[in-house]
Amino acid sequence: MTDEGIRTKILVVDDEPDNVELLTAYLLNDYDIIPAYSGSEALDILKSCEDDLPDLILMDIMLKDGMDGVEAAHFIKINYDIPLVYITAYADDNIMRRAKLTEPFGYILKPFEESELRTNIEIALYKYEMERRLKESKKWLTAVLNSIGDAVIATDEEGLVKFINPFAEALTGWDQDEAIGLPLSEVFVVENEVPGEKADDPIQKVMKEGMFYGLGSHTVLVTKSKTQIPVDVIGSPIRNEAGKLLGTLVLFYDISERKRVENMIYYQNSQKDM
């Protein structure tokens, strides 16, 4: 069941009427069953009910109407967000390789028991719901990070860029599509503007100190176009619930105006002392 009082709808696709009848008999008490006897019929059904799609699809791999179950599943994966479980008695290695590419939520081998069928259905629905929540969580987090008024870059545990928000794109000169997968040191290039002084590596600093505030008072960001921008930098480790390091979060912002004011005050004070 999906929500209380709403029955889960399952599209059963099999070109053997006896198999469809058996599946319906097993499941009808707890699920609403929509039968289809070919891949093309299944696609027609989905097209006709796009506002009320089934919650799960049970798909026979070895359909014989010119479109096998894998072809139908491939189309469904591209066009619909519906979990799919394959049912098969036999499939050669080539078909199984193709089937894996459609990312099914399970396989049920014929002959099967009713309990096995129900277990696979419930596991598939649960996995799909968890994946849906994870995707929603990622969308929410991305929206938050994109809305932050400072530049943000996140890396994985190996220091490769996994996320860069629009403010970081603007400051570094790197587009997200270019930056993702590159080492942080290639996208976020920092130097110390004082000759002979070296800027800290933010990832190494996080590894040694955990969260930090600032790489130094003379840190400059070297953009993709080789422009130097004075920046303030905050770094933080990204850890899972067990405390394992998953990556690094680097937040930075342009302090050109602050530096300009500081230099002006310094100049005015030095003039007074003369």
Short mmCIF file of C-alpha atoms in Angstrom, two decimals, residues 145 148-153 165-169 171-172 250-254:
data_model
loop_
_atom_site.label_atom_id
_atom_site.label_comp_id
_atom_site.label_asym_id
_atom_site.label_seq_id
_atom_site.Cartn_x
_atom_site.Cartn_y
_atom_site.Cartn_z
CA LEU A 145 23.86 25.79 -1.40
CA ILE A 148 23.97 30.94 -0.18
CA GLY A 149 25.43 34.37 -0.83
CA ASP A 150 29.01 33.07 -0.65
CA ALA A 151 30.99 30.84 -2.98
CA VAL A 152 30.81 27.14 -2.09
CA ILE A 153 32.76 24.15 -3.42
CA ASN A 165 27.59 26.85 -6.68
CA PRO A 166 27.00 29.84 -9.01
CA PHE A 167 28.92 32.25 -6.77
CA ALA A 168 31.96 29.96 -6.83
CA GLU A 169 31.62 29.66 -10.61
CA LEU A 171 34.66 33.94 -8.67
CA THR A 172 36.84 31.10 -9.96
CA VAL A 250 35.13 25.13 1.13
CA LEU A 251 33.30 28.44 1.52
CA PHE A 252 35.02 31.63 0.33
CA TYR A 253 34.18 35.21 -0.50
CA ASP A 254 35.71 38.23 -2.18
#
